PDB file of C-alpha atoms in Angstrom:
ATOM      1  CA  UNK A   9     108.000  75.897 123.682  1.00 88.00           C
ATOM      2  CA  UNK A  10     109.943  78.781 124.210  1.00 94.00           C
ATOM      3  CA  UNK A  11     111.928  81.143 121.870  1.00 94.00           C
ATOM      4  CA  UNK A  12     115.423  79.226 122.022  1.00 96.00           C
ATOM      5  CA  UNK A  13     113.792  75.711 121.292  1.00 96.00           C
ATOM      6  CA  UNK A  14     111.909  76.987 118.382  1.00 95.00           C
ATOM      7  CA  UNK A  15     114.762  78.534 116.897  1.00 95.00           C
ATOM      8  CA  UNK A  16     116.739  75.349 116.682  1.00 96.00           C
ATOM      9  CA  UNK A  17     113.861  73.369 115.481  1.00 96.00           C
ATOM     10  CA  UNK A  18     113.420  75.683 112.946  1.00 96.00           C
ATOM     11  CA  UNK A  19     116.611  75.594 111.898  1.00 96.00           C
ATOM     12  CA  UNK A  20     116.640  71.588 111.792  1.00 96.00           C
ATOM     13  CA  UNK A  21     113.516  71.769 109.921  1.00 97.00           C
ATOM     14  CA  UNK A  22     115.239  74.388 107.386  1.00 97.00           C
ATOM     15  CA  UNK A  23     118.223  72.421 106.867  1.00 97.00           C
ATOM     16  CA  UNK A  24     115.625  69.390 106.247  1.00 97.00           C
ATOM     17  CA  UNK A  25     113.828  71.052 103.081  1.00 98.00           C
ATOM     18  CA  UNK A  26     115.253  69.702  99.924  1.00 97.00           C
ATOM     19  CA  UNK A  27     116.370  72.217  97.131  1.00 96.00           C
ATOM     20  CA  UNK A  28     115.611  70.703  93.536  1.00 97.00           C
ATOM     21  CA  UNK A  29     116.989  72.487  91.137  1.00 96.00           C
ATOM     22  CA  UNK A  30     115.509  73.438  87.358  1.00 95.00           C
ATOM     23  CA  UNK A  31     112.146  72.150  88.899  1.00 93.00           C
ATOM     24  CA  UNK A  32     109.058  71.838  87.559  1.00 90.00           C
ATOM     25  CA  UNK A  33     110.933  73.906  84.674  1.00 91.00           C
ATOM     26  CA  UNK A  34     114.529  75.358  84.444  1.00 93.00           C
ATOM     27  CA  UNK A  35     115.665  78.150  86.666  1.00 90.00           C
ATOM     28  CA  UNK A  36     113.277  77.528  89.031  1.00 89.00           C
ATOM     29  CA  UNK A  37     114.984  76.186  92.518  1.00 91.00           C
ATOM     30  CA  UNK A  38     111.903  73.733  93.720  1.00 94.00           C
ATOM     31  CA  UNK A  39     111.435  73.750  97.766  1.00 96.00           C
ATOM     32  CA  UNK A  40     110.790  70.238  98.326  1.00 97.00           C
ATOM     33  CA  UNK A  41     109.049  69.831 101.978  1.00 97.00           C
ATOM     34  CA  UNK A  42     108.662  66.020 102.088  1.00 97.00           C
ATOM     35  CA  UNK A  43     111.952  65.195 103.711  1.00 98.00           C
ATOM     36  CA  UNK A  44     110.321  67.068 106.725  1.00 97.00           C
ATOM     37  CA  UNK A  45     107.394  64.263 106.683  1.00 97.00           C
ATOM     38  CA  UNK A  46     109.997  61.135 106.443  1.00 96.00           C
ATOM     39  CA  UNK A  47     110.738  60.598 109.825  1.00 96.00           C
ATOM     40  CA  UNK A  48     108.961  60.829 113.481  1.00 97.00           C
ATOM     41  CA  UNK A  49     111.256  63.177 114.771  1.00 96.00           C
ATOM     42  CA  UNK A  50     110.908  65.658 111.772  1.00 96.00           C
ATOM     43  CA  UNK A  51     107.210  65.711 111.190  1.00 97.00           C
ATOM     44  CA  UNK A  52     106.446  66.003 115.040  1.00 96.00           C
ATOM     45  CA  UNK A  53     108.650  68.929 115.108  1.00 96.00           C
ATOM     46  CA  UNK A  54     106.823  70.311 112.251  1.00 97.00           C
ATOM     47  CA  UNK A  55     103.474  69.396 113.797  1.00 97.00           C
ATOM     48  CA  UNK A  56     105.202  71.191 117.004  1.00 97.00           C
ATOM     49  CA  UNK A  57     106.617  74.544 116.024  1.00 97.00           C
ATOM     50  CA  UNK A  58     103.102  74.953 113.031  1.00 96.00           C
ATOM     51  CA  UNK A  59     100.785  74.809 116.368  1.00 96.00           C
ATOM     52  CA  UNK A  60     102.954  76.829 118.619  1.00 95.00           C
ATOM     53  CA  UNK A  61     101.067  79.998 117.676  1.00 94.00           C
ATOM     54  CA  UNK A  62      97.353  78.738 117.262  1.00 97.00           C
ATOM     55  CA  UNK A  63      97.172  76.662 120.616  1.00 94.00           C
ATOM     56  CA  UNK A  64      95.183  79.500 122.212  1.00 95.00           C
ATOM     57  CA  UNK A  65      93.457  80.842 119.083  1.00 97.00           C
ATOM     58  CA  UNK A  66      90.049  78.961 119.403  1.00 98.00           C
ATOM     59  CA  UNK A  67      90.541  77.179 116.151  1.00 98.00           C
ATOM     60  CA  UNK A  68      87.586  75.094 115.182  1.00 98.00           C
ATOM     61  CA  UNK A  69      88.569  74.280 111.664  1.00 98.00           C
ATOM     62  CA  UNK A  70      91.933  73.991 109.526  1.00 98.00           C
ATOM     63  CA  UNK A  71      91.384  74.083 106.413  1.00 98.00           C
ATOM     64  CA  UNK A  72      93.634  72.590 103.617  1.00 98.00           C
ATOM     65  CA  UNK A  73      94.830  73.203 100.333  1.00 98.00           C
ATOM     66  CA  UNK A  74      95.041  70.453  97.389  1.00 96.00           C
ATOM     67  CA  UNK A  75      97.471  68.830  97.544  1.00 93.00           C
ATOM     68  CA  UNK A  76     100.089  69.506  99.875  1.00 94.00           C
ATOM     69  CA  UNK A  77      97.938  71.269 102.675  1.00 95.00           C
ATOM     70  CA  UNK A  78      96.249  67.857 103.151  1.00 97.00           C
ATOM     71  CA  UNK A  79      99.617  66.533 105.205  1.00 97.00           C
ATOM     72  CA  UNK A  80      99.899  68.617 107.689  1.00 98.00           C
ATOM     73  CA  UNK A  81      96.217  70.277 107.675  1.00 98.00           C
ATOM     74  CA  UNK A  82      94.972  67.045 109.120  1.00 98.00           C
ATOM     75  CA  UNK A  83      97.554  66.648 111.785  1.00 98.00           C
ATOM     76  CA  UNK A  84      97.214  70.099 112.983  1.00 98.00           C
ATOM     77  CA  UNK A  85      92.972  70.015 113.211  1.00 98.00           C
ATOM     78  CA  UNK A  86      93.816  66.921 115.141  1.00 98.00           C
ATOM     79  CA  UNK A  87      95.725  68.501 117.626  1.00 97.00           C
ATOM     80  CA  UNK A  88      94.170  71.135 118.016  1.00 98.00           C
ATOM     81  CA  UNK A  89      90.844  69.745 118.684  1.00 98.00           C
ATOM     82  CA  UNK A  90      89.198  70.933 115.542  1.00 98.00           C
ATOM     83  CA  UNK A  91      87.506  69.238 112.292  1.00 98.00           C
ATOM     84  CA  UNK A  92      89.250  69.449 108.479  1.00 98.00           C
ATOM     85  CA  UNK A  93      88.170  71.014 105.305  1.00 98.00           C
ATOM     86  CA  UNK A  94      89.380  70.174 102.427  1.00 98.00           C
ATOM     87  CA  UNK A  95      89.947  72.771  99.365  1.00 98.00           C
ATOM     88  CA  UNK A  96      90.369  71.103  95.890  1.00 98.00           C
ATOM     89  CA  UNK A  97      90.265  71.684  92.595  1.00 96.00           C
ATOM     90  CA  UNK A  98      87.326  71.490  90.517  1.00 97.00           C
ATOM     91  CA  UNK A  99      85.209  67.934  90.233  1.00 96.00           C
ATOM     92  CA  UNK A 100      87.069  66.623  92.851  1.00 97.00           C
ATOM     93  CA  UNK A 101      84.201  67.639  96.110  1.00 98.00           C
ATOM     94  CA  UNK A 102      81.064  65.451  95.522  1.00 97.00           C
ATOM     95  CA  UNK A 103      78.161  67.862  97.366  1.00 98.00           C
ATOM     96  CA  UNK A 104      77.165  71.260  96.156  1.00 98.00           C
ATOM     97  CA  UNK A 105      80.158  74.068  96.478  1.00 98.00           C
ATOM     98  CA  UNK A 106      81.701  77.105  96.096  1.00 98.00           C
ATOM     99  CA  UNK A 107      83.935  77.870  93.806  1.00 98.00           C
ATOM    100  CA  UNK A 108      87.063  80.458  93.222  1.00 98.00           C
ATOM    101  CA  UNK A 109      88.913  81.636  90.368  1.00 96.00           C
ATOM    102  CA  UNK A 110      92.259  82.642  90.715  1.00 94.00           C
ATOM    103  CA  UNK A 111      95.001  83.612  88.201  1.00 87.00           C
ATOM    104  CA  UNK A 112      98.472  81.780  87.708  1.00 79.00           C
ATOM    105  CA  UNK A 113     101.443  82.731  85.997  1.00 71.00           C
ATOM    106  CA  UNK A 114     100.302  80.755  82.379  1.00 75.00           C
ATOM    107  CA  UNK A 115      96.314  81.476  82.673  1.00 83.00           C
ATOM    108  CA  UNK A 116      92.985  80.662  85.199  1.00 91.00           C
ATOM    109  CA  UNK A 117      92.611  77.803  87.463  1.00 94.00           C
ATOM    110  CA  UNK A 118      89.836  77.633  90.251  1.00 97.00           C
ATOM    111  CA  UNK A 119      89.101  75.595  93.880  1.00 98.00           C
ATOM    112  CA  UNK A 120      86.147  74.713  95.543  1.00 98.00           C
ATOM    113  CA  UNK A 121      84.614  74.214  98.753  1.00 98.00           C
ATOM    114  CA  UNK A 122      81.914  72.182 100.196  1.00 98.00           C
ATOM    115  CA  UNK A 123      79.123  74.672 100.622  1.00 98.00           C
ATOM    116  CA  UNK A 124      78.526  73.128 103.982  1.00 98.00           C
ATOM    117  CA  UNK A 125      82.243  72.862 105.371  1.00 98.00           C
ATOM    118  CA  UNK A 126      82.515  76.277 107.781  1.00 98.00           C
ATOM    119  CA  UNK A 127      79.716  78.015 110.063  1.00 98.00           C
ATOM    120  CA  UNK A 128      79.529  81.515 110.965  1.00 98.00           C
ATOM    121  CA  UNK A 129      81.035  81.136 114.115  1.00 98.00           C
ATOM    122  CA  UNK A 130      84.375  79.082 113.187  1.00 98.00           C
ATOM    123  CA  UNK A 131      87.750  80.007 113.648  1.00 98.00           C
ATOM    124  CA  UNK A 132      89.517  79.142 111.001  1.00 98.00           C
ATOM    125  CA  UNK A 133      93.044  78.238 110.355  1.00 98.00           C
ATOM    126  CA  UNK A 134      94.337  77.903 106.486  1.00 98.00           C
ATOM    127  CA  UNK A 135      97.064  75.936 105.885  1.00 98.00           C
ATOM    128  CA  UNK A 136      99.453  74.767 102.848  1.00 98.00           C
ATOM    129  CA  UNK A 137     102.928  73.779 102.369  1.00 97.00           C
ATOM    130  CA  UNK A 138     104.820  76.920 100.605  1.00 96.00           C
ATOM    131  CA  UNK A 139     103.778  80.660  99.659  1.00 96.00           C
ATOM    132  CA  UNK A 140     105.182  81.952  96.516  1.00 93.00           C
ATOM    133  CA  UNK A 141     102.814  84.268  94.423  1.00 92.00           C
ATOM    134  CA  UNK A 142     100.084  84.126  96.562  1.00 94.00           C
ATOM    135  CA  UNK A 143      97.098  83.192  94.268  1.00 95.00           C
ATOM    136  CA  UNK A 144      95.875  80.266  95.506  1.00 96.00           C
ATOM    137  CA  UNK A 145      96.436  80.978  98.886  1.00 97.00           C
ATOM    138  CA  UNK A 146      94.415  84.189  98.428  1.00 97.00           C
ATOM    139  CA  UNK A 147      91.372  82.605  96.442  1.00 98.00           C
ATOM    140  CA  UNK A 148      91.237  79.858  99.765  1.00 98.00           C
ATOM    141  CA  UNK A 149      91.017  83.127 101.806  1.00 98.00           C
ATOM    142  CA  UNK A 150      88.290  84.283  99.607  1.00 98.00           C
ATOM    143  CA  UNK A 151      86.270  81.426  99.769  1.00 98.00           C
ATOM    144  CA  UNK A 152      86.750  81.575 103.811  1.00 98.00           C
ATOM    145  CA  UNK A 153      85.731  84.637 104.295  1.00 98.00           C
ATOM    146  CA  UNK A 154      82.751  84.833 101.732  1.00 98.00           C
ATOM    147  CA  UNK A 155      81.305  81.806 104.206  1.00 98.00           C
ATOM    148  CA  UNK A 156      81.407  84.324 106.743  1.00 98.00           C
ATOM    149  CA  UNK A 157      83.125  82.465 109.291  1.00 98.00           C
ATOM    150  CA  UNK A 158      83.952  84.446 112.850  1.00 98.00           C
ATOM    151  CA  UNK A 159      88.369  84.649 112.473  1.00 97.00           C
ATOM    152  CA  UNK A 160      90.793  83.563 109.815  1.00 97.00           C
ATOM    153  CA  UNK A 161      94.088  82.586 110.133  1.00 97.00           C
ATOM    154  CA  UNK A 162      96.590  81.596 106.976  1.00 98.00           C
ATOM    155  CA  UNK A 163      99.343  79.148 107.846  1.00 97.00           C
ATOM    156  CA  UNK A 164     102.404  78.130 105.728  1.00 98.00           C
ATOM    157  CA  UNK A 165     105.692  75.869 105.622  1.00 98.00           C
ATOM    158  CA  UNK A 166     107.610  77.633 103.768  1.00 98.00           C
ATOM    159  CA  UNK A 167     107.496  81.278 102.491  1.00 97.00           C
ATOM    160  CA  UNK A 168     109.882  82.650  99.162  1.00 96.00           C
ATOM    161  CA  UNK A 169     109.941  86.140 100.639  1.00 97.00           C
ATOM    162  CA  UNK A 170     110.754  88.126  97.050  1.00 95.00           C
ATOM    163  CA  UNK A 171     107.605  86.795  95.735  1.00 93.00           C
ATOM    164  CA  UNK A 172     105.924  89.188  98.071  1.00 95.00           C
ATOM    165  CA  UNK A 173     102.563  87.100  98.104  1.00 95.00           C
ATOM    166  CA  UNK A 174     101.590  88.003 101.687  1.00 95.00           C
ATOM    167  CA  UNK A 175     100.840  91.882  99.891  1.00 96.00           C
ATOM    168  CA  UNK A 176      97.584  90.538  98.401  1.00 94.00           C
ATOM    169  CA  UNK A 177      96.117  89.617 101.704  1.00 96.00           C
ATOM    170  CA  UNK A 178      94.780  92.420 104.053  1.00 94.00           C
ATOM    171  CA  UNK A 179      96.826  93.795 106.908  1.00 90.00           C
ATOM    172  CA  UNK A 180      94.717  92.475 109.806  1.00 90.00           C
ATOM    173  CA  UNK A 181      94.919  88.455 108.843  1.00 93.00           C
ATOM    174  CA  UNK A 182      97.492  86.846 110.830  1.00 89.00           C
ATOM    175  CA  UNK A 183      99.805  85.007 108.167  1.00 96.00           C
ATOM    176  CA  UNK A 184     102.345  83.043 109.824  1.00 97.00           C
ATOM    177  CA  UNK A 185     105.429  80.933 107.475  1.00 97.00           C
ATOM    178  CA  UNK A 186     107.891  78.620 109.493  1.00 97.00           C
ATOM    179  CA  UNK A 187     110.466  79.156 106.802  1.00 97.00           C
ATOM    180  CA  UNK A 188     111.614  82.022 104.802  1.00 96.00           C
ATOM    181  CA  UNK A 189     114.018  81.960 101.695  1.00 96.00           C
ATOM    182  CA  UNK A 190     114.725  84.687  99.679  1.00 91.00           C
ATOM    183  CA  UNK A 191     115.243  82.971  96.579  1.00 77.00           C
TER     184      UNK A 191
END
């Protein structure tokens, strides 16, 4: 795809995202990214311009965060050749697995990870829909990379910019976010 087609399918797939305002709880302006999975045209776009920049990467895994990273983190391993991994919250994995705690803005949560899911030489590509803070994102990194797997990749929807979460995340993973708002 080159740089001209991209642009205009990003900007179709920006004007697609649905703004909810006083959402969860008021003042916040909720990014809602399900209008982009509604129709064929809009989710293969999606599906299009997310794999533009891993087609070549060797990816043998995309890995996906509860909930929201399980739309698109299927359809991407998919087309890219490559198997699924599911990160979820706790009880929800039924073999043995590893588990990260992570702090939110009102206290502790944690995710998990099948202790058998990645090998040391997979290329891995992290994906959910929207990076804000950073925290869960960053604890899905951490399990990654604590498995020891060979490359990791982190892949997002939509990015809020002034939240600066990309600064928790070293300098040499490649994070990539279709969509930037600067809230």
């Amino acid at each position: 795809m080159d740089k001209k087609e991209k642009e205009e399918k990003l900007l179709i797939l920006r004007e697609t995202v649905r703004n909810i305002p006083d959402f969860p709880i008021p003042g916040i302006q909720f990014k809602d990214v399900t209008p982009l999975f509604k129709t064929k045209e809009s989710l293969s776009n999606l599906t299009e311009v997310l794999l533009d920049e891993y087609k070549d990467k060797g990816i043998t895994k995309v890995v996906g965060i509860e909930s929201r990273g399980f739309i698109m983190g299927p359809i991407m391993a998919l087309e890219l050749g490559a198997g699924f991994v599911p990160i979820r919250k706790p009880g929800k994995l039924p073999a043995e697995v590893f588990e990260q705690e992570y702090e939110k803005e009102y206290g502790v949560d944690k995710i998990q990870i099948h202790k058998d899911s990645l090998s040391k030489d997979d290329v891995v590509l992290i994906h959910d829909d929207l990076l804000a803070t950073g925290g869960t994102m960053y604890a899905a990194y951490k399990l990654v990379k604590d498995m020891g797997v060979k490359k990791i990749y982190v892949n997002f929807i939509i990015e809020l910019d002034a939240l600066e979460g990309r600064k928790l995340f070293p300098k040499e993973i490649g994070i990539n976010s279709l969509i930037h708002y600067d809230i």
